[in-house]
PDB file of C-alpha atoms in Angstrom:
ATOM      1  CA  MET A  11      -5.634  -0.790   2.441  1.00  0.00           C
ATOM      2  CA  HIS A  12      -4.030   2.492   1.397  1.00  0.00           C
ATOM      3  CA  CYS A  13      -0.327   3.078   0.847  1.00  0.00           C
ATOM      4  CA  HIS A  14       1.737   3.657   3.993  1.00  0.00           C
ATOM      5  CA  GLN A  15       4.527   5.470   2.201  1.00  0.00           C
ATOM      6  CA  ASP A  16       6.314   6.620   5.369  1.00  0.00           C
ATOM      7  CA  LEU A  17       6.443   3.039   6.655  1.00  0.00           C
ATOM      8  CA  VAL A  18       7.701   1.797   3.280  1.00  0.00           C
ATOM      9  CA  SER A  19      10.485   4.401   3.274  1.00  0.00           C
ATOM     10  CA  PHE A  20      11.373   3.639   6.901  1.00  0.00           C
ATOM     11  CA  LEU A  21      11.622  -0.118   6.317  1.00  0.00           C
ATOM     12  CA  SER A  22      13.544   0.327   3.060  1.00  0.00           C
ATOM     13  CA  CYS A  23      16.114   2.629   4.667  1.00  0.00           C
ATOM     14  CA  GLY A  24      16.252   0.204   7.600  1.00  0.00           C
ATOM     15  CA  LEU A  25      17.185  -2.665   5.278  1.00  0.00           C
ATOM     16  CA  ILE A  26      20.092  -0.699   3.848  1.00  0.00           C
ATOM     17  CA  LEU A  27      21.249   0.444   7.283  1.00  0.00           C
ATOM     18  CA  VAL A  28      21.119  -3.073   8.748  1.00  0.00           C
ATOM     19  CA  GLY A  29      22.961  -4.439   5.718  1.00  0.00           C
ATOM     20  CA  VAL A  30      25.740  -1.860   6.017  1.00  0.00           C
ATOM     21  CA  CYS A  31      26.012  -2.454   9.786  1.00  0.00           C
ATOM     22  CA  HIS A  32      26.280  -6.196   9.196  1.00  0.00           C
ATOM     23  CA  LEU A  33      28.965  -5.611   6.590  1.00  0.00           C
ATOM     24  CA  VAL A  34      31.004  -3.446   8.973  1.00  0.00           C
ATOM     25  CA  TYR A  35      30.477  -5.645  12.032  1.00  0.00           C
ATOM     26  CA  HIS A  36      31.530  -8.824  10.225  1.00  0.00           C
ATOM     27  CA  ARG A  37      34.646  -7.463   8.550  1.00  0.00           C
ATOM     28  CA  LYS A  38      36.870  -9.905  10.456  1.00  0.00           C
ATOM     29  CA  SER A  39      34.553 -12.807  11.241  1.00  0.00           C
ATOM     30  CA  GLN A  40      31.346 -14.352   9.954  1.00  0.00           C
ATOM     31  CA  SER A  41      27.992 -14.982  11.599  1.00  0.00           C
ATOM     32  CA  SER A  42      28.242 -18.002  13.879  1.00  0.00           C
ATOM     33  CA  TYR A  43      26.245 -20.638  12.047  1.00  0.00           C
ATOM     34  CA  GLY A  44      27.247 -23.406   9.673  1.00  0.00           C
ATOM     35  CA  ARG A  45      30.979 -23.905   9.339  1.00  0.00           C
ATOM     36  CA  TYR A  46      31.692 -20.757  11.366  1.00  0.00           C
ATOM     37  CA  MET A  47      29.958 -21.997  14.528  1.00  0.00           C
ATOM     38  CA  ALA A  48      32.853 -22.308  16.986  1.00  0.00           C
ATOM     39  CA  CYS A  49      30.869 -24.180  19.650  1.00  0.00           C
ATOM     40  CA  PRO A  50      27.278 -25.478  19.608  1.00  0.00           C
ATOM     41  CA  PRO A  51      24.849 -22.996  21.201  1.00  0.00           C
ATOM     42  CA  ALA A  52      22.549 -24.114  24.006  1.00  0.00           C
ATOM     43  CA  ARG A  53      19.440 -24.039  21.819  1.00  0.00           C
ATOM     44  CA  THR A  54      19.449 -25.261  18.244  1.00  0.00           C
ATOM     45  CA  VAL A  55      16.870 -26.302  15.657  1.00  0.00           C
ATOM     46  CA  PRO A  56      17.357 -29.016  12.999  1.00  0.00           C
ATOM     47  CA  ALA A  57      18.553 -27.349   9.800  1.00  0.00           C
ATOM     48  CA  ARG A  58      15.620 -28.429   7.630  1.00  0.00           C
ATOM     49  CA  LEU A  59      12.998 -27.323  10.136  1.00  0.00           C
ATOM     50  CA  ALA A  60      14.806 -24.063  10.846  1.00  0.00           C
ATOM     51  CA  TRP A  61      15.054 -23.165   7.166  1.00  0.00           C
ATOM     52  CA  PHE A  62      11.408 -24.080   6.560  1.00  0.00           C
ATOM     53  CA  LEU A  63      10.152 -21.942   9.444  1.00  0.00           C
ATOM     54  CA  GLN A  64      12.354 -18.920   8.816  1.00  0.00           C
ATOM     55  CA  GLU A  65      11.678 -18.680   5.075  1.00  0.00           C
ATOM     56  CA  MET A  66       7.927 -19.348   5.179  1.00  0.00           C
ATOM     57  CA  PRO A  67       6.817 -15.812   6.234  1.00  0.00           C
ATOM     58  CA  ALA A  68       8.343 -14.306   3.073  1.00  0.00           C
ATOM     59  CA  PHE A  69       6.101 -16.614   1.026  1.00  0.00           C
ATOM     60  CA  ILE A  70       2.927 -16.584   3.137  1.00  0.00           C
ATOM     61  CA  ILE A  71       2.639 -12.843   3.836  1.00  0.00           C
ATOM     62  CA  PRO A  72       2.802 -11.598   0.198  1.00  0.00           C
ATOM     63  CA  LEU A  73       0.453 -14.428  -0.786  1.00  0.00           C
ATOM     64  CA  LEU A  74      -2.074 -13.369   1.856  1.00  0.00           C
ATOM     65  CA  LEU A  75      -1.769  -9.750   0.742  1.00  0.00           C
ATOM     66  CA  MET A  76      -2.532 -10.762  -2.839  1.00  0.00           C
ATOM     67  CA  LEU A  77      -5.531 -12.853  -1.789  1.00  0.00           C
ATOM     68  CA  THR A  78      -7.023 -10.149   0.443  1.00  0.00           C
ATOM     69  CA  THR A  79      -6.416  -7.135  -1.790  1.00  0.00           C
ATOM     70  CA  HIS A  80      -8.934  -5.797  -4.283  1.00  0.00           C
ATOM     71  CA  LYS A  81      -7.779  -6.922  -7.708  1.00  0.00           C
ATOM     72  CA  SER A  82      -6.048  -4.221  -9.705  1.00  0.00           C
ATOM     73  CA  THR A  83      -6.550  -3.795 -13.419  1.00  0.00           C
ATOM     74  CA  ILE A  84      -2.750  -3.792 -13.708  1.00  0.00           C
ATOM     75  CA  MET A  85      -1.991  -7.504 -13.431  1.00  0.00           C
ATOM     76  CA  GLY A  86       1.742  -6.878 -13.828  1.00  0.00           C
ATOM     77  CA  LYS A  87       1.870  -5.984 -10.128  1.00  0.00           C
ATOM     78  CA  TYR A  88       0.687  -9.482  -9.276  1.00  0.00           C
ATOM     79  CA  LEU A  89       3.163 -11.000 -11.711  1.00  0.00           C
ATOM     80  CA  LEU A  90       6.030  -9.156 -10.008  1.00  0.00           C
ATOM     81  CA  LEU A  91       4.914 -10.160  -6.522  1.00  0.00           C
ATOM     82  CA  ALA A  92       4.336 -13.734  -7.689  1.00  0.00           C
ATOM     83  CA  THR A  93       7.942 -13.712  -8.914  1.00  0.00           C
ATOM     84  CA  PHE A  94       9.054 -12.800  -5.398  1.00  0.00           C
ATOM     85  CA  CYS A  95       6.904 -15.642  -4.041  1.00  0.00           C
ATOM     86  CA  VAL A  96       8.374 -18.150  -6.516  1.00  0.00           C
ATOM     87  CA  HIS A  97      11.796 -17.685  -4.919  1.00  0.00           C
ATOM     88  CA  TYR A  98      10.488 -18.217  -1.412  1.00  0.00           C
ATOM     89  CA  PHE A  99       8.297 -21.151  -2.425  1.00  0.00           C
ATOM     90  CA  GLN A 100      11.435 -22.884  -3.675  1.00  0.00           C
ATOM     91  CA  ARG A 101      13.419 -21.975  -0.546  1.00  0.00           C
ATOM     92  CA  THR A 102      10.607 -22.995   1.825  1.00  0.00           C
ATOM     93  CA  PHE A 103       9.147 -26.142   0.294  1.00  0.00           C
ATOM     94  CA  VAL A 104      11.984 -27.503  -1.859  1.00  0.00           C
ATOM     95  CA  TYR A 105      15.388 -26.339  -0.647  1.00  0.00           C
ATOM     96  CA  SER A 106      14.584 -26.793   3.049  1.00  0.00           C
ATOM     97  CA  LEU A 107      13.562 -30.424   2.536  1.00  0.00           C
ATOM     98  CA  LEU A 108      16.650 -31.288   0.504  1.00  0.00           C
ATOM     99  CA  MET A 109      19.326 -29.440   2.450  1.00  0.00           C
ATOM    100  CA  ARG A 110      21.933 -31.069   4.656  1.00  0.00           C
ATOM    101  CA  GLY A 111      23.550 -29.034   7.359  1.00  0.00           C
ATOM    102  CA  LYS A 112      24.320 -28.490  10.988  1.00  0.00           C
ATOM    103  CA  PRO A 113      21.539 -27.488  13.395  1.00  0.00           C
ATOM    104  CA  PHE A 114      20.764 -23.762  13.405  1.00  0.00           C
ATOM    105  CA  PRO A 115      21.058 -21.626  16.535  1.00  0.00           C
ATOM    106  CA  LEU A 116      17.529 -20.778  17.636  1.00  0.00           C
ATOM    107  CA  SER A 117      18.406 -17.075  17.756  1.00  0.00           C
ATOM    108  CA  VAL A 118      19.523 -17.115  14.097  1.00  0.00           C
ATOM    109  CA  MET A 119      16.310 -18.826  13.019  1.00  0.00           C
ATOM    110  CA  VAL A 120      14.091 -16.366  14.906  1.00  0.00           C
ATOM    111  CA  THR A 121      15.995 -13.341  13.583  1.00  0.00           C
ATOM    112  CA  ALA A 122      15.842 -14.642  10.005  1.00  0.00           C
ATOM    113  CA  GLY A 123      12.126 -15.367  10.375  1.00  0.00           C
ATOM    114  CA  LEU A 124      11.395 -11.852  11.601  1.00  0.00           C
ATOM    115  CA  PHE A 125      13.391 -10.400   8.723  1.00  0.00           C
ATOM    116  CA  CYS A 126      11.524 -12.525   6.167  1.00  0.00           C
ATOM    117  CA  ALA A 127       8.190 -11.442   7.644  1.00  0.00           C
ATOM    118  CA  LEU A 128       9.065  -7.741   7.498  1.00  0.00           C
ATOM    119  CA  ASN A 129      10.544  -7.969   4.024  1.00  0.00           C
ATOM    120  CA  GLY A 130       7.602 -10.012   2.730  1.00  0.00           C
ATOM    121  CA  PHE A 131       5.233  -7.340   4.016  1.00  0.00           C
ATOM    122  CA  LEU A 132       7.380  -4.525   2.616  1.00  0.00           C
ATOM    123  CA  GLN A 133       7.634  -5.919  -0.909  1.00  0.00           C
ATOM    124  CA  GLY A 134       3.985  -7.002  -0.986  1.00  0.00           C
ATOM    125  CA  HIS A 135       2.516  -3.815   0.451  1.00  0.00           C
ATOM    126  CA  TYR A 136       4.582  -1.587  -1.818  1.00  0.00           C
ATOM    127  CA  LEU A 137       3.717  -3.419  -5.029  1.00  0.00           C
ATOM    128  CA  LEU A 138       0.006  -3.807  -4.267  1.00  0.00           C
ATOM    129  CA  HIS A 139      -0.731  -0.440  -2.645  1.00  0.00           C
ATOM    130  CA  CYS A 140       2.036   2.042  -3.492  1.00  0.00           C
ATOM    131  CA  ALA A 141       3.594   1.220  -6.859  1.00  0.00           C
ATOM    132  CA  GLN A 142       2.341   3.136  -9.878  1.00  0.00           C
ATOM    133  CA  PHE A 143       2.837   1.368 -13.213  1.00  0.00           C
ATOM    134  CA  ASP A 144       1.310   2.099 -16.561  1.00  0.00           C
ATOM    135  CA  ASP A 145       0.516  -0.655 -19.042  1.00  0.00           C
ATOM    136  CA  GLU A 146       3.603   0.185 -21.105  1.00  0.00           C
ATOM    137  CA  TRP A 147       5.935  -0.613 -18.200  1.00  0.00           C
ATOM    138  CA  PHE A 148       5.312  -4.340 -18.543  1.00  0.00           C
ATOM    139  CA  THR A 149       6.355  -4.345 -22.183  1.00  0.00           C
ATOM    140  CA  GLY A 150       9.446  -2.212 -21.554  1.00  0.00           C
ATOM    141  CA  TYR A 151      13.104  -3.176 -21.356  1.00  0.00           C
ATOM    142  CA  CYS A 152      13.513  -2.747 -17.579  1.00  0.00           C
ATOM    143  CA  PHE A 153      10.707  -5.180 -16.833  1.00  0.00           C
ATOM    144  CA  LYS A 154      11.920  -7.786 -19.324  1.00  0.00           C
ATOM    145  CA  ILE A 155      15.623  -7.481 -18.494  1.00  0.00           C
ATOM    146  CA  GLY A 156      14.904  -7.503 -14.770  1.00  0.00           C
ATOM    147  CA  LEU A 157      12.839 -10.690 -14.943  1.00  0.00           C
ATOM    148  CA  LEU A 158      15.461 -12.307 -17.175  1.00  0.00           C
ATOM    149  CA  LEU A 159      18.179 -11.508 -14.621  1.00  0.00           C
ATOM    150  CA  PHE A 160      15.962 -12.775 -11.807  1.00  0.00           C
ATOM    151  CA  TYR A 161      15.393 -16.173 -13.390  1.00  0.00           C
ATOM    152  CA  ILE A 162      19.015 -16.501 -14.532  1.00  0.00           C
ATOM    153  CA  GLY A 163      20.106 -15.791 -10.974  1.00  0.00           C
ATOM    154  CA  MET A 164      17.563 -18.254  -9.590  1.00  0.00           C
ATOM    155  CA  ALA A 165      18.799 -20.964 -11.979  1.00  0.00           C
ATOM    156  CA  ILE A 166      22.398 -20.329 -10.896  1.00  0.00           C
ATOM    157  CA  ASN A 167      21.366 -20.451  -7.246  1.00  0.00           C
ATOM    158  CA  ILE A 168      19.429 -23.722  -7.560  1.00  0.00           C
ATOM    159  CA  HIS A 169      22.114 -25.413  -9.674  1.00  0.00           C
ATOM    160  CA  SER A 170      24.866 -24.324  -7.278  1.00  0.00           C
ATOM    161  CA  ASP A 171      22.885 -25.611  -4.290  1.00  0.00           C
ATOM    162  CA  PHE A 172      22.507 -28.926  -6.112  1.00  0.00           C
ATOM    163  CA  ILE A 173      26.278 -29.150  -6.563  1.00  0.00           C
ATOM    164  CA  LEU A 174      26.947 -28.338  -2.908  1.00  0.00           C
ATOM    165  CA  ARG A 175      24.303 -30.785  -1.694  1.00  0.00           C
ATOM    166  CA  ASN A 176      25.866 -33.640  -3.633  1.00  0.00           C
ATOM    167  CA  LEU A 177      29.469 -32.966  -2.656  1.00  0.00           C
ATOM    168  CA  ARG A 178      29.205 -35.242   0.353  1.00  0.00           C
ATOM    169  CA  LYS A 179      27.580 -38.590   0.939  1.00  0.00           C
ATOM    170  CA  PRO A 180      24.953 -38.853   3.687  1.00  0.00           C
ATOM    171  CA  LYS A 181      26.488 -38.507   7.177  1.00  0.00           C
ATOM    172  CA  GLU A 182      29.832 -37.319   5.783  1.00  0.00           C
ATOM    173  CA  VAL A 183      31.193 -34.309   7.687  1.00  0.00           C
ATOM    174  CA  ILE A 184      34.285 -33.509   5.637  1.00  0.00           C
ATOM    175  CA  TYR A 185      34.582 -30.477   3.338  1.00  0.00           C
ATOM    176  CA  LYS A 186      35.317 -30.892  -0.356  1.00  0.00           C
ATOM    177  CA  ILE A 187      36.115 -28.519  -3.211  1.00  0.00           C
ATOM    178  CA  PRO A 188      32.957 -27.713  -5.218  1.00  0.00           C
ATOM    179  CA  THR A 189      33.306 -28.045  -8.991  1.00  0.00           C
ATOM    180  CA  GLY A 190      31.026 -27.514 -11.958  1.00  0.00           C
ATOM    181  CA  GLY A 191      28.835 -24.647 -13.056  1.00  0.00           C
ATOM    182  CA  LEU A 192      29.929 -21.230 -11.833  1.00  0.00           C
ATOM    183  CA  PHE A 193      31.968 -22.899  -9.084  1.00  0.00           C
ATOM    184  CA  GLU A 194      34.653 -23.179 -11.753  1.00  0.00           C
ATOM    185  CA  TYR A 195      34.988 -19.385 -11.498  1.00  0.00           C
ATOM    186  CA  VAL A 196      33.881 -18.378  -7.991  1.00  0.00           C
ATOM    187  CA  SER A 197      33.731 -19.950  -4.533  1.00  0.00           C
ATOM    188  CA  GLY A 198      30.303 -18.453  -3.763  1.00  0.00           C
ATOM    189  CA  ALA A 199      28.361 -19.380  -6.900  1.00  0.00           C
ATOM    190  CA  ASN A 200      25.160 -19.923  -4.913  1.00  0.00           C
ATOM    191  CA  TYR A 201      25.504 -16.474  -3.343  1.00  0.00           C
ATOM    192  CA  LEU A 202      26.250 -14.866  -6.710  1.00  0.00           C
ATOM    193  CA  GLY A 203      23.059 -16.380  -8.106  1.00  0.00           C
ATOM    194  CA  GLU A 204      20.934 -14.981  -5.291  1.00  0.00           C
ATOM    195  CA  ILE A 205      22.481 -11.523  -5.577  1.00  0.00           C
ATOM    196  CA  VAL A 206      21.792 -11.498  -9.331  1.00  0.00           C
ATOM    197  CA  GLU A 207      18.202 -12.561  -8.579  1.00  0.00           C
ATOM    198  CA  TRP A 208      17.415  -9.643  -6.320  1.00  0.00           C
ATOM    199  CA  PHE A 209      19.149  -7.005  -8.398  1.00  0.00           C
ATOM    200  CA  GLY A 210      17.151  -8.323 -11.351  1.00  0.00           C
ATOM    201  CA  TYR A 211      14.000  -7.998  -9.264  1.00  0.00           C
ATOM    202  CA  ALA A 212      14.967  -4.427  -8.383  1.00  0.00           C
ATOM    203  CA  VAL A 213      15.349  -3.611 -12.079  1.00  0.00           C
ATOM    204  CA  ALA A 214      12.002  -5.234 -12.950  1.00  0.00           C
ATOM    205  CA  THR A 215      10.107  -3.323 -10.240  1.00  0.00           C
ATOM    206  CA  TRP A 216      12.287  -0.192 -10.401  1.00  0.00           C
ATOM    207  CA  SER A 217      11.459   0.401  -6.754  1.00  0.00           C
ATOM    208  CA  PHE A 218      13.302   1.581  -3.652  1.00  0.00           C
ATOM    209  CA  PRO A 219      12.081  -1.343  -1.477  1.00  0.00           C
ATOM    210  CA  ALA A 220      13.374  -3.916  -3.985  1.00  0.00           C
ATOM    211  CA  LEU A 221      16.672  -2.054  -4.383  1.00  0.00           C
ATOM    212  CA  SER A 222      17.103  -1.853  -0.613  1.00  0.00           C
ATOM    213  CA  PHE A 223      16.566  -5.621  -0.367  1.00  0.00           C
ATOM    214  CA  ALA A 224      19.094  -6.256  -3.144  1.00  0.00           C
ATOM    215  CA  LEU A 225      21.663  -4.084  -1.361  1.00  0.00           C
ATOM    216  CA  PHE A 226      20.925  -5.844   1.928  1.00  0.00           C
ATOM    217  CA  THR A 227      21.465  -9.207   0.214  1.00  0.00           C
ATOM    218  CA  LEU A 228      24.787  -8.043  -1.211  1.00  0.00           C
ATOM    219  CA  CYS A 229      25.964  -6.786   2.195  1.00  0.00           C
ATOM    220  CA  PHE A 230      24.792  -9.925   3.988  1.00  0.00           C
ATOM    221  CA  ILE A 231      25.899 -12.827   1.787  1.00  0.00           C
ATOM    222  CA  GLY A 232      28.647 -11.099  -0.209  1.00  0.00           C
ATOM    223  CA  PRO A 233      31.057 -11.226   2.773  1.00  0.00           C
ATOM    224  CA  ARG A 234      30.073 -14.850   3.402  1.00  0.00           C
ATOM    225  CA  ALA A 235      31.258 -15.711  -0.106  1.00  0.00           C
ATOM    226  CA  TYR A 236      34.578 -14.007   0.686  1.00  0.00           C
ATOM    227  CA  TYR A 237      35.016 -15.981   3.914  1.00  0.00           C
ATOM    228  CA  HIS A 238      34.095 -19.233   2.168  1.00  0.00           C
ATOM    229  CA  HIS A 239      36.762 -18.443  -0.418  1.00  0.00           C
ATOM    230  CA  ARG A 240      39.348 -17.787   2.268  1.00  0.00           C
ATOM    231  CA  PHE A 241      38.318 -20.998   4.063  1.00  0.00           C
ATOM    232  CA  TYR A 242      38.873 -23.062   0.908  1.00  0.00           C
ATOM    233  CA  LEU A 243      42.250 -21.459   0.218  1.00  0.00           C
ATOM    234  CA  GLU A 244      43.428 -22.192   3.761  1.00  0.00           C
ATOM    235  CA  LYS A 245      42.070 -25.744   3.882  1.00  0.00           C
ATOM    236  CA  PHE A 246      43.005 -27.025   0.438  1.00  0.00           C
ATOM    237  CA  LYS A 247      46.527 -26.651  -0.933  1.00  0.00           C
ATOM    238  CA  ASP A 248      45.302 -27.571  -4.419  1.00  0.00           C
ATOM    239  CA  TYR A 249      42.432 -25.092  -4.472  1.00  0.00           C
ATOM    240  CA  PRO A 250      42.261 -23.392  -7.918  1.00  0.00           C
ATOM    241  CA  LYS A 251      44.238 -20.165  -7.683  1.00  0.00           C
ATOM    242  CA  PHE A 252      42.356 -18.456 -10.520  1.00  0.00           C
ATOM    243  CA  ARG A 253      38.992 -18.928  -8.798  1.00  0.00           C
ATOM    244  CA  LYS A 254      37.582 -15.733  -7.254  1.00  0.00           C
ATOM    245  CA  ALA A 255      35.274 -15.283  -4.269  1.00  0.00           C
ATOM    246  CA  LEU A 256      32.093 -13.834  -5.778  1.00  0.00           C
ATOM    247  CA  VAL A 257      32.538 -12.083  -9.129  1.00  0.00           C
ATOM    248  CA  PRO A 258      34.226 -14.116 -11.912  1.00  0.00           C
ATOM    249  CA  PHE A 259      37.704 -12.814 -12.866  1.00  0.00           C
ATOM    250  CA  ILE A 260      37.325  -9.733 -10.593  1.00  0.00           C
ATOM    251  CA  PHE A 261      36.714 -10.461  -6.882  1.00  0.00           C
TER     252      PHE A 261
END
């Protein structure tokens, strides 16, 4: 398969545009799932199944592209794409089976699944068929720093999810104040971790598609961290006043 550069540019610009539109549209309210679901929609899917199905395309599609593409002499491309797949393997086969949450609206699951499919194709196709790296790139600072940021962000994300998952006992429906880890500094520690992940990935690949995905992630889950923070402040009188929404000591 040859590089479809126009399609790559179109999808990358589309990610940024959709992210900005989401940011503008949800200035005053959040997407209606989870704690922000005012009333149960007519069609829902159990949270674990919904998360498994919607995240899987972002793991399967790049994996299939790697398996069906003629092997390049530059193995760093495969290492970068495998890094992308590591995140979605964890989200699909580990996080989804451990999570506790309200049923997902079917429309949210389908939309998220379509996004994961498109983004999985975009990142995989670009790295395997469009990206041009020399051997020195994979010993350079951008590659090393980017991967370091990615795995630091992933560790923060997984640890924060662990804290949130163990806040409540099985079948409890009350909200509690998360503590420990980066939750001591921000209300959206899990979101901060994921944002750091994808900006690290953008640095490691130094590519427009990866940067567009990082910006989309920031626009999509950054506001959710803000609304979580506001929710905690309104619900708990003793919520730590020094704790910020997303960025320690700043925002």
